């Protein structure tokens, strides 16, 4: 279920009493959107993977990283601004600082670029990868916790931070004390529905 939002972060209720046609027209006109947050602990679904599948993912991760330059992740000014914003926020909440991590960063950049270039908005990538699989393909395989927030239609770090803070699920990910590392990806394509796309990948090892 998508959480479509106006720029000021006020949720629009799907149970509004207006006609279905008017509601759908209103939703289609929105410039920004949020998707349900994703989080996974190794002891849950991740622990049941057999060793052969994990080794195969690791081989694919090595290949993806070498082909994409995943180790060369270089956040832009707004992505670095978001790192400062989230760490200031976590400090105020009494939660530890997040360190920028190259593999998580490369996974986040890839996801945002994929959404922008292929004009979709989902935690599932265009090739069918889940957030966990995307993160692991970029080499972040020995994790204890992973999570992801995505947003669309927000150009700046301040705007997307405000939107995620206003959503309880996304806010919980940003304040989660189990996370110690983060990747931040922002991408733009003028041909896409929302223009700007953000992904933050969270992890701990």
Short mmCIF file of C-alpha atoms in Angstrom, two decimals:
data_model
loop_
_atom_site.label_atom_id
_atom_site.label_comp_id
_atom_site.label_asym_id
_atom_site.label_seq_id
_atom_site.Cartn_x
_atom_site.Cartn_y
_atom_site.Cartn_z
CA UNK A 1 0.00 0.00 0.00
CA UNK A 2 1.44 3.34 -1.03
CA UNK A 3 1.31 6.33 1.29
CA UNK A 4 0.77 9.25 -1.06
CA UNK A 5 1.46 12.62 0.52
CA UNK A 6 1.17 16.28 -0.18
CA UNK A 7 4.39 18.35 0.05
CA UNK A 8 3.68 19.27 3.68
CA UNK A 9 3.50 15.58 4.63
CA UNK A 10 -0.23 15.42 5.43
CA UNK A 11 -1.59 11.95 4.67
CA UNK A 12 -4.58 11.64 2.37
CA UNK A 13 -7.04 9.06 3.61
CA UNK A 14 -8.19 6.40 1.20
CA UNK A 15 -11.49 6.35 3.09
CA UNK A 16 -12.43 9.91 2.18
CA UNK A 17 -16.12 10.35 1.44
CA UNK A 18 -15.59 11.85 -2.01
CA UNK A 19 -16.35 9.79 -5.08
CA UNK A 20 -13.79 7.23 -6.22
CA UNK A 21 -13.21 9.16 -9.44
CA UNK A 22 -12.47 12.43 -7.61
CA UNK A 23 -10.19 10.66 -5.13
CA UNK A 24 -8.18 8.93 -7.86
CA UNK A 25 -7.82 12.21 -9.73
CA UNK A 26 -6.55 13.88 -6.57
CA UNK A 27 -4.04 11.10 -5.89
CA UNK A 28 -2.78 11.18 -9.47
CA UNK A 29 -2.03 14.90 -9.12
CA UNK A 30 0.14 14.52 -6.01
CA UNK A 31 3.79 15.53 -6.47
CA UNK A 32 5.22 13.25 -3.79
CA UNK A 33 4.84 9.77 -2.39
CA UNK A 34 6.03 7.42 0.35
CA UNK A 35 6.06 3.62 0.35
CA UNK A 36 5.79 1.44 3.44
CA UNK A 37 9.16 1.15 5.18
CA UNK A 38 11.16 -2.09 4.99
CA UNK A 39 13.13 -3.71 7.83
CA UNK A 40 14.56 -7.21 8.32
CA UNK A 41 16.43 -8.92 11.12
CA UNK A 42 18.81 -11.76 10.28
CA UNK A 43 17.08 -14.08 12.75
CA UNK A 44 13.80 -13.81 10.85
CA UNK A 45 13.47 -14.46 7.11
CA UNK A 46 17.16 -13.99 6.39
CA UNK A 47 18.34 -16.85 8.60
CA UNK A 48 16.63 -19.55 6.60
CA UNK A 49 18.56 -19.08 3.36
CA UNK A 50 20.67 -22.06 2.46
CA UNK A 51 24.43 -21.62 2.15
CA UNK A 52 24.56 -22.30 -1.59
CA UNK A 53 22.10 -19.47 -2.30
CA UNK A 54 24.07 -17.08 -0.09
CA UNK A 55 27.36 -17.95 -1.76
CA UNK A 56 25.73 -17.39 -5.15
CA UNK A 57 24.52 -13.96 -4.04
CA UNK A 58 28.03 -13.16 -2.82
CA UNK A 59 29.47 -14.06 -6.23
CA UNK A 60 26.85 -11.89 -7.91
CA UNK A 61 27.64 -9.08 -5.46
CA UNK A 62 31.32 -9.22 -6.35
CA UNK A 63 30.42 -9.10 -10.05
CA UNK A 64 27.93 -6.23 -9.59
CA UNK A 65 30.38 -4.21 -7.54
CA UNK A 66 33.18 -4.63 -10.05
CA UNK A 67 30.89 -3.77 -12.99
CA UNK A 68 29.12 -0.82 -11.38
CA UNK A 69 31.98 0.66 -9.41
CA UNK A 70 29.99 0.12 -6.21
CA UNK A 71 33.11 0.79 -4.17
CA UNK A 72 33.27 4.26 -5.71
CA UNK A 73 30.04 5.49 -4.12
CA UNK A 74 30.28 9.26 -3.88
CA UNK A 75 27.28 11.00 -2.26
CA UNK A 76 26.24 14.41 -3.59
CA UNK A 77 25.69 17.52 -1.48
CA UNK A 78 22.05 16.76 -0.66
CA UNK A 79 22.83 13.17 0.24
CA UNK A 80 25.54 14.37 2.63
CA UNK A 81 23.13 16.96 4.01
CA UNK A 82 20.68 14.14 4.76
CA UNK A 83 23.39 12.26 6.68
CA UNK A 84 23.87 15.32 8.90
CA UNK A 85 20.12 15.72 9.37
CA UNK A 86 19.49 12.11 10.35
CA UNK A 87 22.46 11.98 12.71
CA UNK A 88 21.39 15.21 14.42
CA UNK A 89 17.90 13.74 14.76
CA UNK A 90 19.20 10.46 16.17
CA UNK A 91 21.41 12.30 18.64
CA UNK A 92 18.38 14.22 19.95
CA UNK A 93 16.55 10.91 20.36
CA UNK A 94 19.48 9.35 22.23
CA UNK A 95 20.35 6.94 19.42
CA UNK A 96 23.84 6.26 18.05
CA UNK A 97 25.28 7.92 14.96
CA UNK A 98 25.07 6.26 11.53
CA UNK A 99 28.23 5.88 9.43
CA UNK A 100 28.09 6.24 5.66
CA UNK A 101 28.87 2.82 4.12
CA UNK A 102 29.94 2.37 0.48
CA UNK A 103 28.09 -0.87 -0.30
CA UNK A 104 24.86 0.39 1.24
CA UNK A 105 25.38 3.67 -0.60
CA UNK A 106 25.88 1.95 -3.95
CA UNK A 107 22.72 -0.13 -3.36
CA UNK A 108 20.73 2.99 -2.48
CA UNK A 109 22.01 4.90 -5.52
CA UNK A 110 21.17 1.97 -7.79
CA UNK A 111 17.63 1.67 -6.42
CA UNK A 112 16.92 5.41 -6.77
CA UNK A 113 18.39 5.54 -10.28
CA UNK A 114 16.42 2.46 -11.29
CA UNK A 115 13.15 4.00 -10.06
CA UNK A 116 13.85 7.32 -11.79
CA UNK A 117 14.99 5.85 -15.11
CA UNK A 118 12.28 3.18 -15.29
CA UNK A 119 9.50 5.33 -13.83
CA UNK A 120 8.23 3.18 -10.96
CA UNK A 121 8.00 3.52 -7.19
CA UNK A 122 8.43 0.39 -5.11
CA UNK A 123 10.74 -1.38 -2.68
CA UNK A 124 10.93 -4.16 -5.27
CA UNK A 125 13.38 -3.25 -8.03
CA UNK A 126 12.62 -3.54 -11.75
CA UNK A 127 14.53 -6.85 -11.93
CA UNK A 128 12.43 -8.29 -9.10
CA UNK A 129 15.04 -7.89 -6.34
CA UNK A 130 13.80 -7.22 -2.82
CA UNK A 131 15.61 -4.53 -0.77
CA UNK A 132 17.55 -7.29 1.00
CA UNK A 133 18.65 -8.85 -2.30
CA UNK A 134 19.64 -5.47 -3.74
CA UNK A 135 21.74 -4.68 -0.66
CA UNK A 136 23.42 -8.10 -0.78
CA UNK A 137 24.17 -7.86 -4.52
CA UNK A 138 26.28 -4.81 -3.73
CA UNK A 139 28.31 -6.82 -1.24
CA UNK A 140 26.63 -6.06 2.09
CA UNK A 141 26.09 -9.72 2.98
CA UNK A 142 27.13 -10.25 6.61
CA UNK A 143 24.39 -8.11 8.13
CA UNK A 144 22.43 -8.48 11.35
CA UNK A 145 19.76 -5.91 10.47
CA UNK A 146 18.86 -4.20 7.20
CA UNK A 147 16.14 -1.70 6.38
CA UNK A 148 15.09 0.73 3.69
CA UNK A 149 13.10 3.94 3.27
CA UNK A 150 12.09 5.24 -0.14
CA UNK A 151 10.37 8.46 -1.19
CA UNK A 152 9.55 10.23 -4.43
CA UNK A 153 8.90 13.82 -5.39
CA UNK A 154 11.21 15.45 -2.84
CA UNK A 155 14.22 17.29 -4.20
CA UNK A 156 16.05 18.29 -1.02
CA UNK A 157 17.32 16.50 2.08
CA UNK A 158 15.20 18.75 4.31
CA UNK A 159 12.02 17.94 2.40
CA UNK A 160 12.47 14.18 2.43
CA UNK A 161 13.54 14.23 6.09
CA UNK A 162 10.33 16.09 6.99
CA UNK A 163 8.24 13.58 5.03
CA UNK A 164 9.86 10.53 6.64
CA UNK A 165 9.61 12.04 10.14
CA UNK A 166 5.88 12.52 9.60
CA UNK A 167 5.41 8.82 8.77
CA UNK A 168 5.58 6.53 11.85
CA UNK A 169 7.08 3.56 9.96
CA UNK A 170 9.79 5.57 8.23
CA UNK A 171 10.50 7.46 11.43
CA UNK A 172 11.02 4.18 13.30
CA UNK A 173 13.63 3.13 10.75
CA UNK A 174 15.46 6.45 11.13
CA UNK A 175 15.46 6.12 14.94
CA UNK A 176 16.19 2.39 15.07
CA UNK A 177 19.05 1.81 17.52
CA UNK A 178 19.94 -1.48 15.82
CA UNK A 179 21.17 0.34 12.71
CA UNK A 180 24.76 1.58 12.68
CA UNK A 181 25.39 2.22 8.96
CA UNK A 182 23.56 3.92 6.12
CA UNK A 183 23.60 4.40 2.37
CA UNK A 184 21.83 7.37 0.80
CA UNK A 185 20.82 7.60 -2.85
CA UNK A 186 19.01 10.37 -4.74
CA UNK A 187 18.21 10.35 -8.46
CA UNK A 188 16.32 12.50 -10.95
CA UNK A 189 14.68 11.88 -14.31
CA UNK A 190 12.43 14.59 -15.76
CA UNK A 191 10.49 11.96 -17.73
CA UNK A 192 9.40 10.10 -14.59
CA UNK A 193 6.17 10.64 -12.68
CA UNK A 194 7.76 12.10 -9.55
CA UNK A 195 11.05 13.46 -10.88
CA UNK A 196 13.15 12.95 -7.75
CA UNK A 197 13.60 9.57 -6.03
CA UNK A 198 15.28 8.85 -2.69
CA UNK A 199 16.46 5.62 -1.08
CA UNK A 200 18.09 5.16 2.31
CA UNK A 201 19.46 1.71 3.08
CA UNK A 202 20.16 0.95 6.74
CA UNK A 203 22.29 -1.85 8.12
CA UNK A 204 24.36 -3.27 10.94
CA UNK A 205 26.90 -6.10 11.05
#
